[in-house]
Coordinates of C-alpha atoms in Angstrom, one line a residue:
Chain A
M92 CA -64.7 -19.6 -89.1
D93 CA -67.2 -21.5 -87.0
I94 CA -66.0 -24.0 -84.6
A95 CA -68.6 -27.0 -83.8
V96 CA -68.4 -28.9 -80.5
I97 CA -70.5 -32.1 -80.2
G98 CA -71.0 -32.9 -77.0
A99 CA -72.0 -30.2 -74.4
G100 CA -70.6 -32.0 -71.3
A101 CA -68.9 -30.8 -68.3
M102 CA -65.7 -30.8 -70.8
G103 CA -67.6 -29.8 -74.1
S104 CA -69.3 -26.9 -72.5
A105 CA -66.8 -25.4 -70.8
I106 CA -64.5 -25.7 -73.9
A107 CA -67.0 -24.0 -75.7
M108 CA -67.4 -21.2 -73.0
R109 CA -63.7 -20.4 -73.5
L110 CA -64.0 -20.0 -77.3
V111 CA -66.7 -17.6 -77.0
E112 CA -65.3 -15.7 -74.2
N113 CA -62.3 -15.9 -77.0
G114 CA -64.1 -14.4 -79.9
A115 CA -65.5 -17.9 -81.3
K116 CA -68.9 -18.6 -82.6
V117 CA -69.4 -22.2 -81.2
L118 CA -72.1 -24.3 -83.1
T119 CA -73.5 -27.3 -81.2
Y120 CA -76.0 -30.1 -82.2
L121 CA -78.1 -31.3 -79.1
E122 CA -81.0 -33.9 -80.8
G123 CA -82.6 -35.8 -78.2
R124 CA -80.0 -34.5 -75.2
S125 CA -81.9 -33.6 -71.8
A126 CA -83.1 -30.2 -71.1
T127 CA -79.9 -30.1 -68.4
T128 CA -77.7 -30.5 -71.2
I129 CA -79.3 -28.2 -73.5
D130 CA -79.5 -25.6 -70.5
R131 CA -75.7 -25.8 -70.4
A132 CA -75.2 -25.3 -73.6
K133 CA -76.8 -22.3 -73.9
S134 CA -75.0 -21.1 -70.8
A135 CA -71.7 -21.6 -72.2
G136 CA -73.0 -19.6 -75.2
M137 CA -73.3 -22.2 -77.7
E138 CA -75.9 -22.0 -80.5
V139 CA -78.1 -25.1 -80.9
V140 CA -78.0 -26.0 -84.7
G141 CA -78.7 -29.1 -87.0
L142 CA -76.5 -31.7 -88.3
D143 CA -76.1 -29.7 -91.8
A144 CA -75.2 -26.8 -90.3
I145 CA -72.7 -28.5 -87.9
A146 CA -71.2 -30.4 -91.6
G147 CA -70.6 -26.3 -92.6
A148 CA -68.3 -25.7 -89.6
G149 CA -64.8 -25.0 -90.7
L150 CA -63.6 -26.9 -87.5
I151 CA -65.7 -29.5 -85.7
L152 CA -64.7 -31.0 -82.0
S153 CA -66.1 -34.3 -80.7
I154 CA -65.8 -34.4 -77.2
V155 CA -68.2 -37.1 -75.7
P156 CA -67.6 -40.3 -73.5
P157 CA -65.2 -42.8 -75.2
A158 CA -67.7 -45.2 -75.8
A159 CA -69.8 -42.6 -78.0
A160 CA -66.8 -41.7 -79.8
I161 CA -67.5 -43.8 -83.3
G162 CA -70.9 -43.1 -83.3
V163 CA -70.4 -39.2 -83.4
A164 CA -68.4 -39.7 -86.3
E165 CA -70.4 -42.1 -88.4
Q166 CA -73.1 -38.9 -87.4
I167 CA -71.1 -36.1 -88.6
A168 CA -69.4 -38.1 -91.5
A169 CA -72.7 -39.0 -93.0
A170 CA -73.9 -35.0 -92.4
V171 CA -70.6 -33.9 -94.1
R172 CA -71.3 -36.2 -97.5
R173 CA -74.8 -35.3 -97.6
R174 CA -73.9 -31.7 -97.8
G175 CA -71.0 -32.1 -100.2
T176 CA -68.5 -30.0 -98.2
K177 CA -65.6 -30.7 -96.3
T178 CA -64.2 -30.1 -93.1
T179 CA -61.6 -30.7 -90.5
F180 CA -62.7 -32.8 -87.7
M181 CA -61.0 -33.1 -83.9
D182 CA -61.5 -36.6 -82.1
C183 CA -60.8 -35.7 -78.4
N184 CA -61.7 -37.9 -76.5
A185 CA -60.3 -41.0 -74.5
I186 CA -60.0 -43.8 -76.8
S187 CA -57.4 -45.9 -77.7
P188 CA -54.7 -45.5 -80.9
Q189 CA -56.7 -48.3 -82.6
T190 CA -60.1 -46.6 -81.9
M191 CA -58.6 -43.3 -83.4
V192 CA -57.7 -44.9 -86.5
Q193 CA -61.0 -46.2 -86.6
V194 CA -62.5 -42.9 -86.3
A195 CA -60.3 -41.5 -89.1
S196 CA -61.4 -44.4 -91.5
I197 CA -65.3 -43.5 -90.9
F198 CA -64.3 -39.7 -91.6
A199 CA -62.4 -40.5 -94.6
S200 CA -60.6 -38.4 -97.1
D201 CA -63.5 -37.3 -98.9
C202 CA -64.8 -35.3 -95.7
G203 CA -61.8 -33.7 -95.3
V204 CA -59.4 -33.7 -92.9
V205 CA -58.9 -35.6 -89.5
L206 CA -57.0 -34.5 -86.1
D207 CA -56.3 -36.8 -83.1
G208 CA -56.8 -34.8 -80.3
S209 CA -57.0 -35.6 -76.6
I210 CA -57.5 -33.3 -73.3
I211 CA -55.2 -33.8 -70.3
G212 CA -56.5 -31.9 -67.1
G213 CA -59.7 -30.6 -66.1
P214 CA -62.4 -28.7 -67.6
P215 CA -61.4 -24.6 -68.1
K216 CA -62.5 -22.7 -65.0
P217 CA -62.4 -19.2 -65.2
G218 CA -59.1 -17.5 -64.4
Q219 CA -57.0 -20.5 -65.1
K220 CA -54.7 -22.3 -67.9
G221 CA -57.3 -24.7 -68.1
P222 CA -56.5 -28.2 -69.3
K223 CA -53.7 -29.2 -72.5
L224 CA -55.2 -29.9 -75.9
Y225 CA -52.9 -32.2 -77.5
V226 CA -53.0 -32.9 -81.2
S227 CA -51.4 -35.3 -83.6
G228 CA -51.6 -35.7 -87.4
D229 CA -52.1 -32.0 -87.6
A230 CA -49.6 -31.2 -90.4
A231 CA -51.3 -28.2 -91.9
N232 CA -51.4 -26.6 -88.2
S233 CA -55.4 -26.5 -88.3
S234 CA -55.5 -26.9 -84.5
A235 CA -53.8 -22.9 -84.4
M236 CA -57.0 -21.2 -84.1
L237 CA -58.0 -22.8 -81.2
A238 CA -54.9 -21.7 -79.4
E239 CA -55.5 -18.2 -81.2
R240 CA -59.1 -18.6 -79.4
G241 CA -58.0 -19.0 -75.8
L242 CA -57.1 -23.0 -75.7
Q243 CA -54.1 -24.3 -74.5
V244 CA -52.9 -26.6 -77.3
R245 CA -49.8 -28.8 -77.6
R246 CA -49.1 -30.6 -81.1
I247 CA -47.4 -33.9 -80.8
D248 CA -45.1 -34.7 -83.7
G249 CA -46.8 -37.8 -84.6
P250 CA -49.4 -39.4 -86.6
I251 CA -52.8 -40.1 -85.8
G252 CA -52.8 -42.0 -82.7
A253 CA -50.1 -40.1 -81.1
A254 CA -52.3 -38.1 -79.0
S255 CA -55.1 -40.8 -78.4
A256 CA -52.0 -43.0 -77.0
L257 CA -50.4 -40.2 -74.8
K258 CA -53.9 -39.6 -73.3
M259 CA -53.7 -43.7 -72.4
C260 CA -50.8 -43.6 -70.6
Y261 CA -51.3 -40.9 -68.7
A262 CA -54.5 -42.0 -67.8
G263 CA -53.3 -45.6 -66.9
I264 CA -50.9 -43.8 -64.5
N265 CA -53.3 -41.1 -62.9
K266 CA -56.2 -42.9 -62.5
G267 CA -54.3 -46.4 -61.9
V268 CA -52.4 -44.7 -58.8
T269 CA -56.1 -43.7 -57.6
G270 CA -57.2 -47.5 -58.3
L271 CA -54.1 -49.2 -56.7
G272 CA -55.1 -46.5 -53.6
T273 CA -58.7 -47.5 -53.3
A274 CA -57.7 -51.3 -54.1
M275 CA -55.3 -51.3 -51.1
L276 CA -56.7 -49.0 -48.7
L277 CA -60.0 -51.1 -48.7
A278 CA -58.2 -54.5 -48.6
A279 CA -56.5 -52.7 -45.4
I280 CA -59.4 -51.9 -44.2
R281 CA -61.1 -55.7 -44.0
S282 CA -57.8 -57.3 -42.8
G283 CA -57.9 -54.7 -39.7
A284 CA -54.6 -53.2 -41.2
D285 CA -56.1 -50.1 -42.1
E286 CA -54.1 -47.8 -39.4
A287 CA -51.4 -48.7 -39.8
L288 CA -51.1 -48.8 -43.4
K289 CA -52.2 -44.6 -43.2
R290 CA -49.7 -44.1 -40.6
E291 CA -47.0 -45.6 -42.7
L292 CA -48.4 -43.8 -45.7
Q293 CA -48.1 -40.6 -44.4
E294 CA -44.6 -41.3 -43.1
S295 CA -43.2 -42.8 -46.1
L296 CA -45.2 -42.0 -48.9
P297 CA -46.7 -38.9 -48.1
D298 CA -46.9 -37.3 -51.6
L299 CA -49.0 -40.7 -52.7
D300 CA -51.6 -40.3 -49.5
A301 CA -52.0 -36.9 -50.3
K302 CA -53.1 -37.7 -53.9
F303 CA -55.3 -40.9 -52.6
V304 CA -57.0 -38.3 -50.0
Q305 CA -57.9 -36.2 -52.8
G306 CA -58.3 -38.4 -55.9
I307 CA -60.2 -41.0 -53.9
P308 CA -63.6 -38.9 -53.1
D309 CA -63.2 -37.0 -56.2
M310 CA -63.2 -40.7 -57.9
Y311 CA -66.6 -41.6 -56.6
P312 CA -68.9 -39.5 -59.2
K313 CA -67.0 -40.8 -61.8
A314 CA -66.0 -44.4 -61.4
Y315 CA -68.8 -45.4 -63.4
R316 CA -66.9 -43.4 -66.8
W317 CA -63.9 -44.8 -65.3
V318 CA -64.6 -48.2 -66.4
A319 CA -65.1 -47.7 -69.8
E320 CA -61.6 -45.9 -69.9
M321 CA -59.7 -48.8 -68.2
E322 CA -61.3 -51.2 -70.5
E323 CA -60.3 -48.8 -73.1
I324 CA -56.6 -48.4 -71.6
S325 CA -56.6 -52.4 -71.3
D326 CA -57.4 -52.7 -75.5
F327 CA -54.5 -50.1 -76.4
L328 CA -52.2 -51.8 -74.5
G329 CA -53.2 -55.4 -76.5
E330 CA -53.1 -59.0 -75.6
D331 CA -49.6 -59.1 -75.9
D332 CA -48.4 -56.5 -73.5
P333 CA -48.9 -58.6 -69.6
A334 CA -50.1 -54.8 -68.5
A335 CA -53.4 -55.4 -70.0
L336 CA -54.4 -57.7 -67.1
I337 CA -53.8 -54.8 -64.8
F338 CA -56.4 -52.4 -66.4
K339 CA -59.0 -55.3 -66.7
G340 CA -58.6 -55.3 -63.1
M341 CA -58.7 -51.3 -62.6
A342 CA -62.0 -51.4 -64.6
G343 CA -63.5 -54.1 -62.7
L344 CA -62.8 -51.9 -59.4
Y345 CA -63.9 -49.2 -60.7
R346 CA -67.1 -50.9 -61.4
K347 CA -67.1 -52.0 -57.7
M348 CA -66.8 -48.6 -56.9
A349 CA -69.6 -47.1 -59.1
D350 CA -72.1 -50.0 -57.8
D351 CA -71.1 -48.9 -54.1
R352 CA -72.2 -45.1 -55.2
E353 CA -75.6 -46.6 -56.1
D354 CA -76.0 -48.7 -53.1
G355 CA -75.6 -46.2 -50.6
G356 CA -71.8 -45.8 -50.6
V357 CA -70.8 -48.0 -48.0
L358 CA -67.3 -48.5 -49.3
A359 CA -67.0 -44.7 -49.7
G360 CA -67.7 -44.0 -46.4
Q361 CA -64.7 -46.6 -44.7
L362 CA -62.7 -44.7 -47.0
D363 CA -63.6 -41.2 -46.2
K364 CA -63.4 -42.3 -42.5
L365 CA -59.8 -43.9 -43.2
N366 CA -59.0 -40.8 -45.3
N367 CA -60.0 -38.5 -42.5
G368 CA -58.5 -39.5 -39.8
G369 CA -61.1 -42.8 -38.6
Chain B
M19 CA -31.2 -64.7 -24.9
D20 CA -29.9 -65.5 -28.6
I21 CA -31.5 -64.8 -31.9
A22 CA -31.6 -66.7 -34.7
V23 CA -32.2 -65.3 -38.5
I24 CA -32.6 -67.7 -41.0
G25 CA -31.8 -65.8 -44.6
A26 CA -28.5 -63.8 -44.8
G27 CA -29.8 -61.9 -47.8
A28 CA -29.6 -58.2 -48.6
M29 CA -31.9 -58.2 -45.4
G30 CA -31.4 -60.7 -42.9
S31 CA -27.9 -59.8 -42.9
A32 CA -28.2 -56.0 -42.5
I33 CA -30.8 -56.9 -39.7
A34 CA -28.6 -59.2 -38.2
M35 CA -25.7 -56.7 -38.1
R36 CA -27.7 -54.2 -36.5
L37 CA -28.5 -57.0 -33.6
V38 CA -24.9 -57.7 -33.4
E39 CA -24.0 -53.7 -32.9
N40 CA -26.5 -53.9 -30.3
G41 CA -24.9 -56.5 -28.6
A42 CA -27.1 -59.5 -29.7
K43 CA -25.5 -62.8 -30.4
V44 CA -27.2 -63.5 -34.0
L45 CA -27.3 -67.4 -35.2
T46 CA -28.1 -68.3 -38.7
Y47 CA -28.1 -72.0 -40.5
L48 CA -26.7 -72.1 -44.2
E49 CA -26.6 -75.7 -45.1
G50 CA -26.4 -75.6 -49.0
R51 CA -26.3 -71.8 -49.2
S52 CA -23.6 -69.8 -51.5
A53 CA -19.9 -68.8 -50.5
T54 CA -21.2 -65.4 -51.3
T55 CA -24.1 -65.5 -48.8
I56 CA -21.4 -67.3 -45.9
D57 CA -19.1 -64.3 -46.3
R58 CA -22.2 -62.0 -46.2
A59 CA -23.3 -63.5 -42.9
K60 CA -20.0 -63.9 -41.7
S61 CA -19.1 -59.7 -42.4
A62 CA -22.7 -59.3 -40.7
G63 CA -21.4 -61.1 -37.5
M64 CA -23.7 -63.9 -37.6
E65 CA -22.4 -67.2 -36.1
V66 CA -23.0 -70.0 -38.4
V67 CA -24.8 -73.2 -36.7
G68 CA -26.1 -76.4 -37.2
L69 CA -30.2 -76.5 -37.0
D70 CA -30.2 -77.9 -33.4
A71 CA -28.7 -74.5 -32.3
I72 CA -30.9 -72.8 -34.2
A73 CA -34.1 -74.3 -32.4
G74 CA -32.8 -73.8 -29.6
A75 CA -32.6 -69.8 -29.9
G76 CA -35.3 -67.6 -27.9
L77 CA -36.5 -65.7 -30.8
I78 CA -36.1 -67.2 -34.6
L79 CA -36.6 -65.2 -37.4
S80 CA -37.3 -65.7 -40.7
I81 CA -36.5 -63.4 -43.6
V82 CA -36.3 -65.1 -46.8
P83 CA -38.0 -64.8 -50.5
P84 CA -41.6 -65.4 -49.8
A85 CA -41.7 -68.4 -51.9
A86 CA -39.4 -69.9 -49.4
A87 CA -41.2 -69.0 -45.9
I88 CA -43.2 -72.2 -45.7
G89 CA -40.2 -74.4 -46.3
V90 CA -38.2 -72.3 -43.4
A91 CA -41.3 -72.5 -41.2
E92 CA -41.4 -76.7 -41.9
Q93 CA -37.6 -77.2 -41.5
I94 CA -37.6 -74.9 -38.3
A95 CA -40.6 -77.3 -36.8
A96 CA -38.8 -80.0 -37.5
A97 CA -35.9 -79.3 -35.8
V98 CA -37.9 -77.7 -32.5
R99 CA -40.1 -80.7 -32.3
R100 CA -37.1 -82.9 -32.5
R101 CA -35.3 -80.8 -29.9
G102 CA -38.1 -80.9 -28.1
T103 CA -37.9 -77.5 -26.6
K104 CA -40.2 -74.0 -27.3
T105 CA -39.5 -71.1 -29.2
T106 CA -40.7 -68.1 -30.6
F107 CA -40.5 -67.6 -34.3
M108 CA -41.5 -64.7 -36.2
D109 CA -42.1 -64.9 -39.5
C110 CA -41.4 -61.7 -41.2
N111 CA -41.7 -62.5 -45.1
A112 CA -43.9 -60.6 -47.6
I113 CA -46.3 -63.2 -47.5
S114 CA -50.3 -62.9 -47.8
P115 CA -52.2 -63.1 -44.6
Q116 CA -53.4 -66.6 -45.6
T117 CA -49.9 -68.0 -45.8
M118 CA -49.0 -66.3 -42.7
V119 CA -51.8 -68.8 -41.6
Q120 CA -50.4 -71.9 -42.9
V121 CA -47.3 -71.0 -41.3
A122 CA -48.5 -70.8 -38.0
S123 CA -50.6 -73.7 -38.4
I124 CA -47.0 -75.6 -39.6
F125 CA -45.2 -74.3 -36.1
A126 CA -48.2 -75.4 -33.9
S127 CA -48.4 -74.3 -30.0
D128 CA -46.0 -77.6 -29.5
C129 CA -43.5 -75.5 -30.9
G130 CA -43.8 -72.5 -29.1
V131 CA -45.3 -69.0 -30.1
V132 CA -45.7 -67.9 -33.9
L133 CA -45.4 -64.2 -34.7
D134 CA -46.8 -62.2 -37.6
G135 CA -43.7 -59.9 -38.5
S136 CA -43.4 -57.8 -41.9
I137 CA -40.9 -55.1 -42.7
I138 CA -41.2 -52.2 -44.4
G139 CA -38.4 -50.1 -45.8
G140 CA -34.9 -51.1 -47.3
P141 CA -32.2 -52.8 -45.0
P142 CA -30.8 -51.1 -42.3
K143 CA -27.8 -48.9 -42.9
P144 CA -25.1 -47.7 -40.7
G145 CA -26.3 -44.1 -39.1
Q146 CA -30.1 -44.4 -40.0
K147 CA -33.1 -45.6 -38.4
G148 CA -33.4 -48.7 -41.3
P149 CA -36.9 -50.2 -41.9
K150 CA -39.9 -50.8 -39.9
L151 CA -40.6 -54.1 -38.4
Y152 CA -44.1 -54.5 -38.0
V153 CA -46.1 -57.2 -35.4
S154 CA -49.0 -58.5 -35.2
G155 CA -50.2 -61.5 -33.0
D156 CA -47.6 -60.7 -30.0
A157 CA -49.7 -60.7 -27.3
A158 CA -46.3 -61.0 -25.2
N159 CA -44.3 -58.3 -26.2
S160 CA -41.9 -60.7 -27.4
S161 CA -40.7 -58.4 -30.1
A162 CA -39.3 -55.8 -27.2
M163 CA -36.3 -57.3 -27.4
L164 CA -35.7 -56.7 -31.1
A165 CA -36.4 -53.2 -30.2
E166 CA -33.6 -53.1 -27.6
R167 CA -31.3 -54.2 -29.8
G168 CA -31.7 -51.2 -32.1
L169 CA -34.7 -52.5 -34.5
Q170 CA -37.3 -50.3 -35.2
V171 CA -40.3 -52.0 -34.0
R172 CA -44.3 -51.1 -34.3
R173 CA -46.6 -53.4 -32.9
I174 CA -50.0 -53.4 -34.8
D175 CA -53.1 -54.3 -32.4
G176 CA -54.4 -57.3 -34.3
P177 CA -54.1 -60.9 -34.9
I178 CA -51.7 -63.4 -36.9
G179 CA -52.3 -61.8 -40.4
A180 CA -52.5 -58.4 -39.7
A181 CA -49.0 -57.6 -40.1
S182 CA -48.8 -59.4 -43.4
A183 CA -51.6 -57.5 -44.4
L184 CA -50.0 -54.5 -44.2
K185 CA -47.2 -55.6 -45.8
M186 CA -49.4 -56.7 -49.2
C187 CA -51.2 -53.4 -48.8
Y188 CA -47.8 -51.0 -48.8
A189 CA -46.4 -53.0 -51.6
G190 CA -49.4 -53.0 -53.7
I191 CA -49.0 -49.4 -53.2
N192 CA -45.5 -48.8 -54.1
K193 CA -44.4 -51.7 -55.8
G194 CA -48.0 -51.0 -57.8
V195 CA -47.0 -47.2 -58.9
T196 CA -43.7 -48.3 -59.9
G197 CA -45.3 -50.9 -62.2
L198 CA -47.8 -48.6 -63.9
G199 CA -45.0 -46.4 -64.2
T200 CA -43.3 -48.6 -66.0
A201 CA -45.9 -50.1 -68.2
M202 CA -47.0 -46.9 -69.6
L203 CA -43.8 -45.2 -70.3
L204 CA -43.1 -48.2 -72.1
A205 CA -46.5 -48.1 -74.4
A206 CA -45.5 -44.4 -74.4
I207 CA -42.4 -45.2 -76.0
R208 CA -43.9 -47.9 -78.8
S209 CA -46.8 -45.3 -79.4
G210 CA -44.4 -42.3 -80.0
A211 CA -45.3 -40.6 -77.3
D212 CA -43.1 -40.6 -74.8
E213 CA -41.6 -37.0 -74.8
A214 CA -45.3 -35.7 -74.9
L215 CA -45.9 -37.7 -71.4
K216 CA -42.6 -36.9 -70.1
R217 CA -42.9 -33.4 -70.2
E218 CA -46.8 -33.5 -68.9
L219 CA -45.6 -35.9 -65.7
Q220 CA -43.1 -33.6 -65.2
E221 CA -45.6 -30.5 -65.0
S222 CA -48.6 -32.2 -63.7
L223 CA -47.6 -34.9 -61.8
P224 CA -43.9 -34.6 -60.6
D225 CA -44.1 -36.2 -57.8
L226 CA -45.2 -39.1 -59.5
D227 CA -42.5 -38.2 -62.3
A228 CA -39.7 -38.1 -59.2
K229 CA -41.0 -41.6 -58.4
F230 CA -40.7 -43.0 -61.0
V231 CA -37.3 -41.8 -62.2
Q232 CA -35.7 -43.5 -58.6
G233 CA -38.0 -46.2 -58.8
I234 CA -37.9 -48.1 -61.7
P235 CA -34.0 -48.2 -62.2
D236 CA -34.1 -49.6 -58.7
M237 CA -36.8 -52.2 -59.7
Y238 CA -34.7 -54.0 -62.5
P239 CA -32.3 -56.0 -60.1
K240 CA -35.3 -56.8 -58.0
A241 CA -38.3 -57.6 -60.9
Y242 CA -37.5 -61.2 -60.6
R243 CA -38.1 -61.2 -57.0
W244 CA -41.4 -59.0 -57.4
V245 CA -43.3 -61.7 -59.4
A246 CA -44.0 -63.6 -56.7
E247 CA -44.5 -60.6 -54.2
M248 CA -47.0 -59.3 -57.0
E249 CA -48.8 -63.0 -56.6
E250 CA -48.7 -63.0 -53.7
I251 CA -50.9 -59.8 -53.1
S252 CA -53.3 -61.1 -55.8
D253 CA -54.0 -64.2 -53.8
F254 CA -54.2 -62.0 -50.6
L255 CA -57.0 -59.6 -52.6
G256 CA -59.2 -62.8 -53.3
E257 CA -61.0 -64.1 -56.5
D258 CA -63.7 -62.0 -55.1
D259 CA -62.1 -59.1 -55.6
P260 CA -61.6 -57.7 -59.0
A261 CA -58.2 -55.8 -58.0
A262 CA -56.8 -59.6 -57.4
L263 CA -56.9 -59.0 -61.6
I264 CA -54.4 -55.7 -61.3
F265 CA -51.6 -57.6 -59.2
K266 CA -51.6 -60.8 -62.0
G267 CA -50.8 -58.3 -64.3
M268 CA -48.4 -56.6 -62.3
A269 CA -46.8 -60.3 -62.1
G270 CA -46.5 -60.8 -65.5
L271 CA -45.4 -56.8 -66.1
Y272 CA -42.2 -57.5 -63.7
R273 CA -41.4 -60.7 -65.6
K274 CA -41.3 -59.1 -68.7
M275 CA -38.8 -56.9 -66.8
A276 CA -36.8 -59.7 -65.4
D277 CA -36.9 -61.2 -69.0
D278 CA -35.6 -58.0 -70.0
R279 CA -32.4 -58.0 -67.6
E280 CA -31.4 -61.4 -68.7
D281 CA -31.8 -60.7 -72.5
G282 CA -29.7 -57.6 -72.1
G283 CA -32.1 -55.2 -70.7
V284 CA -33.1 -53.5 -74.2
L285 CA -36.6 -52.4 -72.5
A286 CA -34.3 -50.9 -69.3
G287 CA -32.4 -48.6 -71.8
Q288 CA -35.3 -47.5 -73.1
L289 CA -36.9 -46.3 -69.9
D290 CA -33.5 -44.8 -68.7
K291 CA -33.2 -42.8 -71.9
L292 CA -36.7 -41.4 -71.5
N293 CA -36.2 -40.9 -67.8
N294 CA -32.7 -39.3 -68.0
G295 CA -34.2 -36.7 -70.9
G296 CA -33.8 -38.5 -74.1

């Protein structure tokens, strides 16, 4: 059975390569994509096809930026309806459970089965187990074929939305901690308290200090993507949860870091200087 | 030279006891305080006196909840002015640099010298080095007498405000991380993703998981105090900093946890159950 992967970014192409290495035929659709993306897809062993062939795959994975998730679901659902066959569609994106329910309603039962997937960890690398693909709403164990083809799959005993919620919660902690460190180190730099703070962190919170030293520089090039992810987490928590505001603030912080990168990285330079010992 | 400590809470009384054990005479003023507080002060070896005697001490430490800091500065400044002598006043509270500048203007040069202090770490315990007392604006090294009497003092080479900024930044990270964990574990519980999240944290972020297991239950009885501290951090960051919003959200979250405690601790019970393995 063929597998289709929509999205040949860093994650999508690496997942596809892992599947190909384990004997799968992996299709993708790249209409309107850049030459770089097309090259990346081909290097990963993906076969570039039209939408009708995608609709004919037994399992379709959507691995795209959160803001593109709904559009992909609409495009695939339309292609499946035109073709008149059924398939299984797994949204693997960092979207809220509410957005996932929307995806499921777009890809309704006349198109086949929808699964809620979410990916925790970085893209697969040679010799490493790679990220975990969490799946919920998978009563028929359709994800088994991915596990058989080299992916680390973990089924959650829960409905559509549970895997998305897991991703929101994990990202809220992981990227939230990086955001807290970024915000407070910048404030300490502004206030002349940076060296004392750095020393105090090294002494009393060494694990967090180590996470900042690695995680803050890793964040700069991703900050623009994390803005939408933080807004998605805020929506997930909902207006009744005071913590929703925390992630509105995180979105603003990451927007500031994305702008800083475009403007030459002045703030990033200050953070790096402090983290590398002044 | 006598030392006065205003505030005989857990921190103030333990700091006083450490000073007394190291040969200092420690005065305090407890007008209108509860019998419990008066007992605590006496057990710590503090000598309960009137405001005029406090004003005559060579060094006065203010160790009170953030919301009380301004009131204490006003009360002490008035007593010092009535007495017509000068002293040194160190505000050790978790207040923003802006509030610290306000304290300094209340306790103006006609009253003596103001120092900016901040305490990082829990109250001193027998056999342990205890918290660090950071001090800025201390050109004359007036804090040396505290170091000689058993406190761990660290001077910051910066003006009034630098020690307060350090405390804001450190608390923002330390209590912010606890807040992120609390918010996301509660969201995971609501969404049926709690067991998967707990396992994922144990596997990929074990240091943070350990911090949550210890830090979240420690927080419940302090949550009501942390509300004001988070608001103070938000004010410190200021409206131009998008991260100010993060701490408005944190204040709301800790208010929720404080309310939960008053209402019987339903949320706390859910968190404990998850952290203790279901």
